[in-house]
Amino acid sequence: MDITIVGAGLGGLAAAVAAHRSGHTVTVLEGAPELRETGAGIGLMPNAVLALDRLGLGAAVRAQATPPHADSGAGIRDRWGRALLATDQTRVVVRTGAPYAVVPRTWLHRLLQSALPAGVIRTGIPVEDATRLDADVVIAADGARSATRSRLFPDHPGLVGSGELAARAIAPYVPADALFGEFLDHRTGERTGALEMADGRVYWYATWREPIVGPAPTEPGERLSWLAERRADWHPALVEMIKATPADGVHITETAQLATPLPAFHKGRIALLGDAAHAMTPDLGQGGCQAFEDAAILQSVLADATAATAEAALARYSRLRVPRVTEILGAARSAHRVLGLRGVRGRVRDMLLRAVPRSAATRTLARQLRFDPV
């Protein structure tokens, strides 16, 4: 078949790799004049690594995994670094069959590009209406504000902002006293995360709500100082990482999610993938991971498909993906609400998280991070 992918972000390129490995002719259309991947790092959970295995890229990603530290099971901490919710990450890796890996988004983008033949990606070609493209199958990976989603599902309420802003960046080194995981401040509902990378750097993020905190400075250097000052009484390694980061390397966006899950990820010969299908807040670290799951399942359903059976193949893609993604969307929504609690409710949350047995938290996490690409 001739398959056209709309969008050359991580999800779009993963879809292109899936279609190419299924034996089809692939064209990727990107509206930007040149290929680029913005942002800082991306955490690849075991389910994403398993999906990338299916795309033939797992070995390169597994080489970027870092072994769990003795204290890394404290996935959620208070702002001083004390464990709130602990899991046995070594056991999670064993139970899922894949490690955790944290990589630069640009590195992953190049890896996906390298798996495609020359000339597949065409830049500077904006697509206003993917439903009119002349191809046997169209895969729309046109982002959280997907125009294709709006055309396929005109009655869907679409994307809604969370009201929470997130800064993301990569610090150039790992502080000597660094702890990793997500740190919560029960006073304000703000969060900071720190994830170790195999190359000796740290991917970090920090969140806040402007109606509560007030607007951050717009000048990069002042913005970085502002973030460090707001974290001044948190674990000292967090402050050190923020201060060590180049000011122009901090990316700030409002997080967002679909107002409600979609009833399907396809209509006819057109399918949605990644944020176009299931934009979610990053509270579970599953946004990009679910896009890679999409691509792995897409590869399975396209393997024996022809132009005559394309619609049936995409219908199967929907049936396989919608229940899983709807569950993840709900869990991300709940996590966003709980992790952002502040004041008395934040204190109660911390108390309840500490009461969760490590074994129970490990089982729940391992179950969520399993993935069978069919």
PDB file of N, CA and C in Angstrom, residues 6-58:
ATOM      1  N   VAL A   6       1.153  12.055   8.427  1.00  0.00           N
ATOM      2  CA  VAL A   6       1.105  13.511   8.595  1.00  0.00           C
ATOM      3  C   VAL A   6       1.771  13.857   9.925  1.00  0.00           C
ATOM      4  N   GLY A   7       2.918  14.523   9.856  1.00  0.00           N
ATOM      5  CA  GLY A   7       3.646  14.908  11.057  1.00  0.00           C
ATOM      6  C   GLY A   7       4.917  14.096  11.228  1.00  0.00           C
ATOM      7  N   ALA A   8       6.036  14.791  11.454  1.00  0.00           N
ATOM      8  CA  ALA A   8       7.329  14.118  11.588  1.00  0.00           C
ATOM      9  C   ALA A   8       7.911  14.289  12.983  1.00  0.00           C
ATOM     10  N   GLY A   9       7.037  14.325  13.991  1.00  0.00           N
ATOM     11  CA  GLY A   9       7.511  14.268  15.365  1.00  0.00           C
ATOM     12  C   GLY A   9       7.864  12.834  15.727  1.00  0.00           C
ATOM     13  N   LEU A  10       8.064  12.567  17.007  1.00  0.00           N
ATOM     14  CA  LEU A  10       8.434  11.220  17.424  1.00  0.00           C
ATOM     15  C   LEU A  10       7.367  10.205  17.044  1.00  0.00           C
ATOM     16  N   GLY A  11       6.090  10.547  17.285  1.00  0.00           N
ATOM     17  CA  GLY A  11       5.015   9.620  16.948  1.00  0.00           C
ATOM     18  C   GLY A  11       4.899   9.379  15.459  1.00  0.00           C
ATOM     19  N   GLY A  12       4.998  10.448  14.673  1.00  0.00           N
ATOM     20  CA  GLY A  12       4.886  10.307  13.231  1.00  0.00           C
ATOM     21  C   GLY A  12       6.003   9.460  12.650  1.00  0.00           C
ATOM     22  N   LEU A  13       7.234   9.669  13.118  1.00  0.00           N
ATOM     23  CA  LEU A  13       8.350   8.879  12.611  1.00  0.00           C
ATOM     24  C   LEU A  13       8.236   7.427  13.061  1.00  0.00           C
ATOM     25  N   ALA A  14       7.744   7.200  14.285  1.00  0.00           N
ATOM     26  CA  ALA A  14       7.530   5.823  14.737  1.00  0.00           C
ATOM     27  C   ALA A  14       6.484   5.136  13.865  1.00  0.00           C
ATOM     28  N   ALA A  15       5.418   5.859  13.507  1.00  0.00           N
ATOM     29  CA  ALA A  15       4.401   5.301  12.607  1.00  0.00           C
ATOM     30  C   ALA A  15       5.008   4.983  11.249  1.00  0.00           C
ATOM     31  N   ALA A  16       5.885   5.853  10.769  1.00  0.00           N
ATOM     32  CA  ALA A  16       6.533   5.622   9.475  1.00  0.00           C
ATOM     33  C   ALA A  16       7.415   4.381   9.521  1.00  0.00           C
ATOM     34  N   VAL A  17       8.160   4.213  10.618  1.00  0.00           N
ATOM     35  CA  VAL A  17       8.987   3.018  10.767  1.00  0.00           C
ATOM     36  C   VAL A  17       8.110   1.775  10.768  1.00  0.00           C
ATOM     37  N   ALA A  18       6.976   1.837  11.480  1.00  0.00           N
ATOM     38  CA  ALA A  18       6.058   0.697  11.536  1.00  0.00           C
ATOM     39  C   ALA A  18       5.533   0.336  10.156  1.00  0.00           C
ATOM     40  N   ALA A  19       5.104   1.340   9.394  1.00  0.00           N
ATOM     41  CA  ALA A  19       4.570   1.083   8.058  1.00  0.00           C
ATOM     42  C   ALA A  19       5.654   0.565   7.117  1.00  0.00           C
ATOM     43  N   HIS A  20       6.845   1.133   7.222  1.00  0.00           N
ATOM     44  CA  HIS A  20       7.957   0.689   6.373  1.00  0.00           C
ATOM     45  C   HIS A  20       8.331  -0.758   6.674  1.00  0.00           C
ATOM     46  N   ARG A  21       8.408  -1.099   7.969  1.00  0.00           N
ATOM     47  CA  ARG A  21       8.767  -2.463   8.348  1.00  0.00           C
ATOM     48  C   ARG A  21       7.671  -3.454   7.992  1.00  0.00           C
ATOM     49  N   SER A  22       6.460  -2.971   7.772  1.00  0.00           N
ATOM     50  CA  SER A  22       5.359  -3.836   7.340  1.00  0.00           C
ATOM     51  C   SER A  22       5.361  -4.044   5.834  1.00  0.00           C
ATOM     52  N   GLY A  23       6.295  -3.431   5.128  1.00  0.00           N
ATOM     53  CA  GLY A  23       6.455  -3.675   3.706  1.00  0.00           C
ATOM     54  C   GLY A  23       5.745  -2.703   2.794  1.00  0.00           C
ATOM     55  N   HIS A  24       5.279  -1.577   3.334  1.00  0.00           N
ATOM     56  CA  HIS A  24       4.521  -0.629   2.524  1.00  0.00           C
ATOM     57  C   HIS A  24       5.389   0.550   2.093  1.00  0.00           C
ATOM     58  N   THR A  25       4.927   1.275   1.095  1.00  0.00           N
ATOM     59  CA  THR A  25       5.586   2.498   0.640  1.00  0.00           C
ATOM     60  C   THR A  25       5.115   3.650   1.521  1.00  0.00           C
ATOM     61  N   VAL A  26       6.055   4.392   2.081  1.00  0.00           N
ATOM     62  CA  VAL A  26       5.729   5.393   3.095  1.00  0.00           C
ATOM     63  C   VAL A  26       6.175   6.776   2.652  1.00  0.00           C
ATOM     64  N   THR A  27       5.309   7.757   2.924  1.00  0.00           N
ATOM     65  CA  THR A  27       5.661   9.167   2.744  1.00  0.00           C
ATOM     66  C   THR A  27       5.294   9.899   4.020  1.00  0.00           C
ATOM     67  N   VAL A  28       6.220  10.687   4.533  1.00  0.00           N
ATOM     68  CA  VAL A  28       5.961  11.497   5.731  1.00  0.00           C
ATOM     69  C   VAL A  28       5.921  12.959   5.308  1.00  0.00           C
ATOM     70  N   LEU A  29       4.813  13.640   5.617  1.00  0.00           N
ATOM     71  CA  LEU A  29       4.653  15.047   5.284  1.00  0.00           C
ATOM     72  C   LEU A  29       4.785  15.886   6.553  1.00  0.00           C
ATOM     73  N   GLU A  30       5.705  16.823   6.535  1.00  0.00           N
ATOM     74  CA  GLU A  30       5.957  17.704   7.681  1.00  0.00           C
ATOM     75  C   GLU A  30       5.835  19.150   7.231  1.00  0.00           C
ATOM     76  N   GLY A  31       5.011  19.918   7.950  1.00  0.00           N
ATOM     77  CA  GLY A  31       4.778  21.302   7.560  1.00  0.00           C
ATOM     78  C   GLY A  31       5.951  22.219   7.788  1.00  0.00           C
ATOM     79  N   ALA A  32       6.786  21.933   8.787  1.00  0.00           N
ATOM     80  CA  ALA A  32       7.935  22.791   9.070  1.00  0.00           C
ATOM     81  C   ALA A  32       8.952  22.718   7.932  1.00  0.00           C
ATOM     82  N   PRO A  33       9.708  23.787   7.719  1.00  0.00           N
ATOM     83  CA  PRO A  33      10.683  23.790   6.621  1.00  0.00           C
ATOM     84  C   PRO A  33      11.848  22.834   6.818  1.00  0.00           C
ATOM     85  N   GLU A  34      12.079  22.410   8.050  1.00  0.00           N
ATOM     86  CA  GLU A  34      13.156  21.462   8.310  1.00  0.00           C
ATOM     87  C   GLU A  34      12.775  20.589   9.483  1.00  0.00           C
ATOM     88  N   LEU A  35      13.385  19.418   9.564  1.00  0.00           N
ATOM     89  CA  LEU A  35      13.103  18.514  10.670  1.00  0.00           C
ATOM     90  C   LEU A  35      13.691  19.067  11.956  1.00  0.00           C
ATOM     91  N   ARG A  36      12.898  19.041  13.001  1.00  0.00           N
ATOM     92  CA  ARG A  36      13.405  19.449  14.307  1.00  0.00           C
ATOM     93  C   ARG A  36      12.546  18.798  15.381  1.00  0.00           C
ATOM     94  N   GLU A  37      13.163  18.542  16.498  1.00  0.00           N
ATOM     95  CA  GLU A  37      12.453  17.989  17.645  1.00  0.00           C
ATOM     96  C   GLU A  37      12.749  18.890  18.827  1.00  0.00           C
ATOM     97  N   THR A  38      11.728  19.604  19.279  1.00  0.00           N
ATOM     98  CA  THR A  38      11.916  20.522  20.396  1.00  0.00           C
ATOM     99  C   THR A  38      11.740  19.775  21.713  1.00  0.00           C
ATOM    100  N   GLY A  39      12.081  20.439  22.776  1.00  0.00           N
ATOM    101  CA  GLY A  39      11.949  19.830  24.088  1.00  0.00           C
ATOM    102  C   GLY A  39      13.308  19.397  24.602  1.00  0.00           C
ATOM    103  N   ALA A  40      13.293  18.675  25.712  1.00  0.00           N
ATOM    104  CA  ALA A  40      14.538  18.303  26.368  1.00  0.00           C
ATOM    105  C   ALA A  40      14.739  16.792  26.297  1.00  0.00           C
ATOM    106  N   GLY A  41      14.318  16.100  27.331  1.00  0.00           N
ATOM    107  CA  GLY A  41      14.474  14.654  27.369  1.00  0.00           C
ATOM    108  C   GLY A  41      13.132  13.959  27.316  1.00  0.00           C
ATOM    109  N   ILE A  42      13.180  12.651  27.288  1.00  0.00           N
ATOM    110  CA  ILE A  42      11.969  11.849  27.350  1.00  0.00           C
ATOM    111  C   ILE A  42      12.285  10.583  28.140  1.00  0.00           C
ATOM    112  N   GLY A  43      11.411  10.262  29.077  1.00  0.00           N
ATOM    113  CA  GLY A  43      11.542   9.031  29.836  1.00  0.00           C
ATOM    114  C   GLY A  43      10.824   7.911  29.114  1.00  0.00           C
ATOM    115  N   LEU A  44      11.548   6.862  28.790  1.00  0.00           N
ATOM    116  CA  LEU A  44      10.969   5.706  28.118  1.00  0.00           C
ATOM    117  C   LEU A  44      10.746   4.616  29.158  1.00  0.00           C
ATOM    118  N   MET A  45       9.490   4.389  29.498  1.00  0.00           N
ATOM    119  CA  MET A  45       9.144   3.352  30.455  1.00  0.00           C
ATOM    120  C   MET A  45       9.289   1.979  29.785  1.00  0.00           C
ATOM    121  N   PRO A  46       9.296   0.896  30.562  1.00  0.00           N
ATOM    122  CA  PRO A  46       9.456  -0.433  29.960  1.00  0.00           C
ATOM    123  C   PRO A  46       8.492  -0.721  28.818  1.00  0.00           C
ATOM    124  N   ASN A  47       7.254  -0.258  28.911  1.00  0.00           N
ATOM    125  CA  ASN A  47       6.305  -0.525  27.821  1.00  0.00           C
ATOM    126  C   ASN A  47       6.738   0.147  26.526  1.00  0.00           C
ATOM    127  N   ALA A  48       7.333   1.334  26.615  1.00  0.00           N
ATOM    128  CA  ALA A  48       7.832   2.009  25.413  1.00  0.00           C
ATOM    129  C   ALA A  48       9.029   1.272  24.831  1.00  0.00           C
ATOM    130  N   VAL A  49       9.905   0.763  25.698  1.00  0.00           N
ATOM    131  CA  VAL A  49      11.064   0.005  25.215  1.00  0.00           C
ATOM    132  C   VAL A  49      10.603  -1.260  24.506  1.00  0.00           C
ATOM    133  N   LEU A  50       9.591  -1.935  25.049  1.00  0.00           N
ATOM    134  CA  LEU A  50       9.050  -3.130  24.407  1.00  0.00           C
ATOM    135  C   LEU A  50       8.446  -2.787  23.051  1.00  0.00           C
ATOM    136  N   ALA A  51       7.777  -1.639  22.967  1.00  0.00           N
ATOM    137  CA  ALA A  51       7.212  -1.216  21.682  1.00  0.00           C
ATOM    138  C   ALA A  51       8.323  -0.915  20.674  1.00  0.00           C
ATOM    139  N   LEU A  52       9.390  -0.264  21.141  1.00  0.00           N
ATOM    140  CA  LEU A  52      10.511   0.050  20.250  1.00  0.00           C
ATOM    141  C   LEU A  52      11.270  -1.218  19.851  1.00  0.00           C
ATOM    142  N   ASP A  53      11.252  -2.236  20.715  1.00  0.00           N
ATOM    143  CA  ASP A  53      11.778  -3.543  20.312  1.00  0.00           C
ATOM    144  C   ASP A  53      11.075  -4.015  19.046  1.00  0.00           C
ATOM    145  N   ARG A  54       9.744  -3.895  19.038  1.00  0.00           N
ATOM    146  CA  ARG A  54       8.955  -4.364  17.903  1.00  0.00           C
ATOM    147  C   ARG A  54       9.295  -3.583  16.636  1.00  0.00           C
ATOM    148  N   LEU A  55       9.666  -2.320  16.793  1.00  0.00           N
ATOM    149  CA  LEU A  55      10.034  -1.495  15.637  1.00  0.00           C
ATOM    150  C   LEU A  55      11.484  -1.708  15.207  1.00  0.00           C
ATOM    151  N   GLY A  56      12.203  -2.582  15.914  1.00  0.00           N
ATOM    152  CA  GLY A  56      13.589  -2.865  15.557  1.00  0.00           C
ATOM    153  C   GLY A  56      14.588  -1.886  16.118  1.00  0.00           C
ATOM    154  N   LEU A  57      14.163  -1.075  17.099  1.00  0.00           N
ATOM    155  CA  LEU A  57      15.024  -0.024  17.641  1.00  0.00           C
ATOM    156  C   LEU A  57      15.322  -0.224  19.124  1.00  0.00           C
ATOM    157  N   GLY A  58      14.854  -1.328  19.672  1.00  0.00           N
ATOM    158  CA  GLY A  58      14.982  -1.543  21.106  1.00  0.00           C
ATOM    159  C   GLY A  58      16.416  -1.665  21.583  1.00  0.00           C
TER     160      GLY A  58
END
